[in-house]
Short mmCIF file of C-alpha atoms and ligand atoms in Angstrom, two decimals:
data_model
loop_
_atom_site.label_atom_id
_atom_site.label_comp_id
_atom_site.label_asym_id
_atom_site.label_seq_id
_atom_site.Cartn_x
_atom_site.Cartn_y
_atom_site.Cartn_z
CA MET A 1019 -4.34 -4.60 -11.21
CA PRO A 1020 -3.67 -3.93 -8.03
CA MET A 1021 -0.34 -3.19 -6.56
CA ASN A 1022 -0.26 -5.31 -3.92
CA PRO A 1023 -2.02 -8.38 -3.49
CA PRO A 1024 -5.34 -7.30 -1.76
CA LEU A 1025 -6.19 -7.30 2.31
CA ALA A 1026 -9.76 -8.07 2.83
CA ASP A 1027 -10.21 -10.83 5.16
CA TRP A 1028 -8.79 -9.79 9.15
CA ARG A 1029 -9.55 -13.30 10.44
CA GLY A 1030 -6.20 -15.08 12.19
CA GLN A 1031 -4.14 -12.18 10.76
CA ARG A 1032 -1.32 -10.89 12.59
CA VAL A 1033 -0.86 -6.64 13.09
CA TRP A 1034 0.85 -5.04 14.54
CA ILE A 1035 0.46 -1.42 15.07
CA VAL A 1036 3.19 1.28 16.49
CA GLY A 1037 1.73 4.75 17.75
CA ALA A 1038 -1.89 3.02 18.49
CA SER A 1039 -2.87 4.60 21.80
CA SER A 1040 -4.20 8.25 19.42
CA GLY A 1041 -5.74 8.70 16.72
CA ILE A 1042 -5.10 7.04 13.44
CA GLY A 1043 -3.34 4.17 14.98
CA ARG A 1044 -5.55 3.44 18.01
CA GLU A 1045 -8.35 3.82 15.57
CA LEU A 1046 -6.99 1.71 12.93
CA ALA A 1047 -5.95 -1.60 15.80
CA LEU A 1048 -9.75 -1.50 17.13
CA GLN A 1049 -11.34 -1.65 14.03
CA LEU A 1050 -9.06 -4.87 12.79
CA ASP A 1051 -9.24 -6.04 15.71
CA ALA A 1052 -12.97 -6.37 15.56
CA ALA A 1053 -12.23 -6.86 12.93
CA GLY A 1054 -10.86 -10.70 14.11
CA ALA A 1055 -7.25 -9.41 13.56
CA LEU A 1056 -4.67 -10.04 16.65
CA VAL A 1057 -3.73 -7.39 17.23
CA ALA A 1058 -0.66 -5.66 18.80
CA VAL A 1059 0.25 -2.34 20.15
CA SER A 1060 2.47 0.15 20.23
CA ALA A 1061 3.34 3.41 21.75
CA ARG A 1062 5.48 5.33 24.58
CA ARG A 1063 1.90 5.70 26.80
CA ALA A 1064 1.37 1.72 27.89
CA ALA A 1065 -1.12 3.15 30.74
CA VAL A 1066 -3.50 3.96 27.46
CA LEU A 1067 -2.47 1.26 25.34
CA ASP A 1068 -3.47 -0.96 28.65
CA SER A 1069 -6.67 1.64 28.87
CA LEU A 1070 -7.40 0.58 25.39
CA PRO A 1071 -10.64 -1.90 24.82
CA LEU A 1072 -8.97 -4.18 22.50
CA SER A 1073 -9.50 -8.16 23.14
CA ASP A 1074 -8.67 -10.06 24.93
CA ALA A 1075 -5.92 -11.65 22.27
CA ALA A 1076 -4.25 -8.81 21.54
CA LEU A 1077 -0.61 -7.90 22.78
CA ARG A 1078 0.43 -4.62 24.61
CA LEU A 1079 3.68 -3.76 22.91
CA PRO A 1080 4.97 -0.36 25.14
CA LEU A 1081 7.78 0.68 23.41
CA ASP A 1082 10.27 3.89 22.03
CA ALA A 1083 10.05 3.78 18.00
CA CYS A 1084 13.38 5.65 19.10
CA ALA A 1085 14.87 3.38 20.89
CA GLU A 1086 16.84 1.31 18.61
CA GLY A 1087 17.13 -1.63 21.19
CA ASP A 1088 12.73 -1.15 22.26
CA TRP A 1089 11.96 -2.92 18.78
CA GLY A 1090 14.56 -5.93 18.32
CA ARG A 1091 12.42 -7.01 22.53
CA ALA A 1092 9.04 -6.32 21.40
CA LEU A 1093 9.27 -8.69 17.36
CA ALA A 1094 10.92 -10.76 20.80
CA THR A 1095 8.26 -11.01 22.50
CA LEU A 1096 5.60 -11.13 18.73
CA ARG A 1097 7.84 -13.44 18.08
CA SER A 1098 7.21 -15.58 20.90
CA ALA A 1099 3.71 -14.56 20.48
CA TRP A 1100 2.79 -15.30 17.89
CA GLY A 1101 5.62 -17.15 15.65
CA GLY A 1102 5.29 -14.73 13.28
CA VAL A 1103 4.03 -10.52 11.80
CA ASP A 1104 1.37 -9.57 8.70
CA VAL A 1105 1.28 -6.92 8.87
CA TRP A 1106 3.37 -4.33 10.39
CA VAL A 1107 2.39 -0.83 10.20
CA HIS A 1108 4.18 2.50 11.64
CA CYS A 1109 1.70 5.71 12.44
CA ALA A 1110 4.33 7.23 15.44
CA ALA A 1111 5.23 10.92 14.21
CA ASP A 1112 6.00 14.40 15.86
CA TYR A 1113 4.55 17.49 14.10
CA GLN A 1114 4.99 20.76 15.82
CA PRO A 1115 3.36 23.80 13.81
CA THR A 1116 6.92 25.38 12.49
CA ARG A 1117 8.19 28.97 10.82
CA ALA A 1118 11.93 28.92 9.93
CA TRP A 1119 12.38 32.31 12.16
CA GLN A 1120 11.46 29.48 15.25
CA LEU A 1121 13.80 26.93 13.75
CA ASP A 1122 15.32 25.05 16.81
CA ALA A 1123 17.75 22.33 16.75
CA PRO A 1124 16.71 19.98 19.85
CA ALA A 1125 13.46 19.98 18.88
CA SER A 1126 14.01 19.78 15.05
CA VAL A 1127 16.68 16.70 15.19
CA ALA A 1128 13.74 15.22 17.70
CA ALA A 1129 11.09 15.53 15.37
CA LEU A 1130 13.44 14.21 12.54
CA ARG A 1131 14.30 11.07 14.99
CA VAL A 1132 10.73 9.78 15.01
CA ASN A 1133 9.59 10.21 12.27
CA LEU A 1134 11.35 9.35 10.31
CA GLU A 1135 14.61 7.34 12.39
CA SER A 1136 12.33 5.12 14.20
CA VAL A 1137 11.40 4.20 11.07
CA TYR A 1138 14.58 3.28 9.73
CA LEU A 1139 14.49 1.69 13.21
CA GLY A 1140 11.95 -0.54 13.21
CA LEU A 1141 11.55 -1.57 9.18
CA ALA A 1142 15.98 -2.71 10.58
CA ALA A 1143 14.09 -4.75 12.07
CA ILE A 1144 11.00 -6.10 11.19
CA VAL A 1145 11.90 -6.26 7.13
CA PRO A 1146 14.13 -9.62 7.68
CA ALA A 1147 12.09 -11.12 10.30
CA LEU A 1148 9.01 -10.71 7.42
CA LEU A 1149 12.09 -12.22 4.10
CA ALA A 1150 12.82 -14.75 7.19
CA GLN A 1151 9.10 -15.64 6.11
CA GLY A 1152 8.13 -15.39 3.21
CA SER A 1153 5.13 -12.84 3.31
CA GLY A 1154 3.59 -9.17 5.17
CA ARG A 1155 3.04 -6.32 4.51
CA LEU A 1156 4.57 -2.95 5.96
CA VAL A 1157 2.58 -0.36 5.77
CA LEU A 1158 3.97 3.07 6.13
CA VAL A 1159 1.82 6.50 7.59
CA ALA A 1160 3.22 9.68 4.88
CA SER A 1161 1.11 12.60 4.13
CA PRO A 1162 0.73 14.34 1.70
CA ALA A 1163 2.25 16.73 3.56
CA GLY A 1164 5.28 15.06 1.70
CA TYR A 1165 4.34 16.18 -1.66
CA PHE A 1166 5.90 19.31 -1.78
CA GLY A 1167 6.51 21.82 0.56
CA MET A 1168 3.18 23.84 3.47
CA PRO A 1169 3.75 26.27 5.16
CA GLU A 1170 4.41 25.47 8.78
CA ALA A 1171 5.35 21.96 7.77
CA LEU A 1172 9.14 22.55 8.91
CA ASN A 1173 9.86 20.45 10.98
CA TYR A 1174 6.75 17.26 9.22
CA GLY A 1175 6.31 17.37 5.15
CA PRO A 1176 10.06 17.07 4.98
CA HIS A 1177 10.24 14.02 6.41
CA LYS A 1178 6.46 12.45 5.19
CA ALA A 1179 8.74 12.86 2.37
CA ALA A 1180 11.10 10.43 3.00
CA ILE A 1181 9.18 8.80 4.05
CA ILE A 1182 7.28 8.68 0.23
CA ASN A 1183 10.45 8.55 -1.40
CA LEU A 1184 10.74 5.72 1.38
CA ALA A 1185 7.56 3.28 0.23
CA GLU A 1186 8.54 3.47 -3.11
CA ILE A 1187 12.07 1.60 -2.66
CA LEU A 1188 10.60 -0.70 -0.22
CA HIS A 1189 8.05 -1.66 -3.19
CA TYR A 1190 10.21 -2.43 -5.49
CA ASP A 1191 13.01 -4.38 -3.13
CA LEU A 1192 10.12 -6.26 -1.51
CA ARG A 1193 7.84 -6.81 -3.64
CA ASP A 1194 8.82 -9.68 -5.88
CA LYS A 1195 9.54 -11.59 -1.70
CA GLY A 1196 6.29 -11.58 -1.14
CA ILE A 1197 6.19 -8.25 1.39
CA ALA A 1198 3.94 -6.25 0.20
CA VAL A 1199 4.48 -2.39 0.58
CA HIS A 1200 1.40 0.29 1.64
CA LEU A 1201 1.69 4.00 1.39
CA VAL A 1202 -0.67 5.90 3.53
CA CYS A 1203 -1.39 9.68 2.71
CA PRO A 1204 -3.99 10.98 5.17
CA GLY A 1205 -6.06 14.15 4.68
CA PHE A 1206 -6.02 15.88 7.81
CA VAL A 1207 -7.68 13.62 10.46
CA ALA A 1208 -8.96 15.01 14.13
CA THR A 1209 -5.96 13.78 16.15
CA ARG A 1210 -3.31 14.97 18.94
CA LEU A 1211 -1.36 16.08 15.94
CA THR A 1212 -3.84 18.52 13.78
CA GLU A 1213 -4.53 19.87 17.43
CA ARG A 1214 -2.24 22.05 17.23
CA ASN A 1215 -2.73 24.09 13.93
CA ASP A 1216 -4.36 27.69 14.54
CA PHE A 1217 -5.96 27.27 11.04
CA ALA A 1218 -9.87 26.09 9.54
CA MET A 1219 -8.57 22.44 8.33
CA PRO A 1220 -9.96 21.65 4.48
CA ALA A 1221 -11.71 18.24 4.10
CA LEU A 1222 -11.23 17.58 8.43
CA GLN A 1223 -11.74 13.60 9.17
CA THR A 1224 -12.26 11.32 12.27
CA PRO A 1225 -9.64 8.95 12.72
CA GLN A 1226 -13.25 6.64 12.57
CA ALA A 1227 -13.82 7.50 9.17
CA ALA A 1228 -9.60 7.70 8.53
CA ALA A 1229 -8.93 4.38 9.97
CA ARG A 1230 -12.13 3.00 7.28
CA ALA A 1231 -10.42 4.17 4.50
CA ILE A 1232 -7.61 2.76 5.15
CA VAL A 1233 -8.71 -0.54 5.86
CA ARG A 1234 -10.57 -0.22 2.19
CA GLY A 1235 -7.27 0.48 0.63
CA LEU A 1236 -5.25 -2.79 2.18
CA ALA A 1237 -8.61 -4.40 1.10
CA ARG A 1238 -8.29 -3.14 -2.73
CA GLY A 1239 -4.35 -3.49 -2.65
CA GLU A 1240 -2.94 0.24 -3.47
CA PHE A 1241 -0.05 1.05 -3.01
CA GLU A 1242 -1.11 4.82 -2.02
CA ILE A 1243 -3.64 4.49 0.03
CA HIS A 1244 -4.74 8.57 0.21
CA PHE A 1245 -7.60 10.43 1.10
CA PRO A 1246 -10.17 12.11 1.22
CA ARG A 1247 -9.93 12.63 -2.74
CA ARG A 1248 -11.64 15.29 -2.85
CA PHE A 1249 -8.17 17.26 -1.38
CA THR A 1250 -5.84 14.22 -1.77
CA LEU A 1251 -6.48 14.78 -5.68
CA TRP A 1252 -6.16 18.34 -5.38
CA LEU A 1253 -3.23 19.00 -4.15
CA LYS A 1254 -1.91 15.78 -6.99
CA CYS A 1255 -2.70 18.00 -9.46
CA LEU A 1256 -0.48 20.63 -8.10
CA ARG A 1257 2.48 19.06 -7.16
CA LEU A 1258 2.21 19.07 -10.52
CA LEU A 1259 3.06 22.72 -11.59
CA PRO A 1260 6.03 24.64 -11.58
CA PHE A 1261 6.40 26.18 -7.56
CA ALA A 1262 6.38 30.17 -8.05
CA LEU A 1263 2.89 28.97 -10.12
CA ARG A 1264 2.47 26.79 -7.31
CA ARG A 1265 3.25 29.07 -4.80
CA ARG A 1266 1.04 32.32 -6.77
CA LEU A 1267 -1.88 29.95 -6.94
CA LEU A 1268 -2.17 29.73 -2.77
CA GLY A 1269 -1.48 32.73 -2.11
CA LEU A 1270 1.52 31.31 0.50
CA THR A 1271 3.50 34.43 1.57
CA GLY A 1272 5.25 34.66 5.10
CA ARG A 1273 3.08 36.04 7.87
N1 NAP B 1404 -3.76 13.63 11.90
C1 NAP B 1404 -3.45 13.38 10.47
O1 NAP B 1404 -4.50 14.42 9.98
C2 NAP B 1404 -2.83 13.10 9.84
C3 NAP B 1404 -2.63 12.85 8.61
C4 NAP B 1404 -1.82 13.35 7.55
C5 NAP B 1404 -0.97 11.83 7.90
N2 NAP B 1404 -1.02 12.16 9.47
C6 NAP B 1404 -0.12 10.67 10.23
O2 NAP B 1404 -0.64 10.24 10.44
C7 NAP B 1404 -0.05 9.59 11.91
C8 NAP B 1404 -0.69 9.49 13.58
O3 NAP B 1404 -0.98 10.55 13.41
P1 NAP B 1404 -2.01 10.96 14.43
O4 NAP B 1404 -2.48 12.50 14.04
O5 NAP B 1404 -2.97 10.08 14.68
O6 NAP B 1404 -1.19 11.43 16.14
P2 NAP B 1404 -1.33 11.59 17.34
O7 NAP B 1404 -2.89 11.14 17.20
O8 NAP B 1404 -0.69 12.36 18.38
O9 NAP B 1404 -0.46 9.74 16.84
C9 NAP B 1404 0.61 9.49 16.62
C10 NAP B 1404 1.14 8.46 17.63
O10 NAP B 1404 2.50 8.05 17.40
C11 NAP B 1404 3.10 7.77 18.97
N3 NAP B 1404 4.64 8.11 19.02
C12 NAP B 1404 4.16 9.61 19.35
N4 NAP B 1404 6.50 10.08 19.39
C13 NAP B 1404 6.31 8.29 19.01
C14 NAP B 1404 7.48 7.68 19.76
N5 NAP B 1404 8.54 8.12 20.39
N6 NAP B 1404 7.36 6.06 19.96
C15 NAP B 1404 6.36 5.37 19.59
N7 NAP B 1404 4.89 6.12 19.61
C16 NAP B 1404 5.08 6.90 19.50
C17 NAP B 1404 2.28 8.47 19.68
O11 NAP B 1404 1.37 8.07 21.39
P3 NAP B 1404 2.33 8.18 22.49
O12 NAP B 1404 2.33 9.37 22.84
O13 NAP B 1404 2.24 7.23 23.25
O14 NAP B 1404 3.83 7.30 22.40
C18 NAP B 1404 0.27 7.97 18.95
O15 NAP B 1404 -0.40 7.14 19.68
C19 NAP B 1404 1.05 10.21 11.08
O16 NAP B 1404 2.20 9.68 10.70
C20 NAP B 1404 0.87 11.24 11.32
O17 NAP B 1404 2.09 11.92 10.59
C21 NAP B 1404 -2.11 12.39 9.66
#
């Protein structure tokens, strides 16, 4: 039994993707637009949103996901244009590889704000709207970096762990109110974020493949949409191990 109602027919679905100017969010917007959804794209860079090759019906709603007022304004525009929203995707995030000896308070706070606080700001706007509709779907993009502590992810992994936890809570609360909740945990995807990694990324995927995997997971009604499985299932097994053993198996040491 799928944990959420499957969504395979995108025709007429009103989809709002936040973090759609590049990477996974951009590709998802293009694929859903091509599949017949009404797509609204948000991110900070308005000119990049304008340049996305979407159909004429698409809406471009520039916003800073860390600015509370921007959410209300964007949602009001969407509701007056479409009357509601069926699917909300939160994809906005930032990542800078950081080790403990590189800690810098302003950088940590900025990362926390976009990776986690912005999710709460968005939810505070969209959840009441979906509850009033009595239907809808939340798609939160986390990461396997939230499964357990990984080096370099000091200003990223803890935020993604919180989103994994948050998605489960939202699912408990909203499932019986007609609102589906999906958690997306992609392995490595070649985007602006991962350009900053200085190591060989196993099972690296294209943003196009990542967007296709998300669409597939939604069509199956999966709660956690994780991919590629040959990588994420291995990480899930590692997560079950005691920290001391996992650390030894991964050969993790401070460099
Ligand atoms: N790439 C990977 O390997 C990977 C793996 C696991 C999970 N993820 C997750 O996948 C999601 C998408 O990441 P990506 O790899 O596609 O990165 P990306 O290409 O850098 O895309 C990030 C998006 O977030 C937007 N954004 C950042 N700060 C924002 C803000 N304050 N307000 C509004 N939008 C903001 C960016 O647009 P603007 O700069 O125009 O605002 C951009 O559209 C993220 O949640 C990331 O953590 C990625």
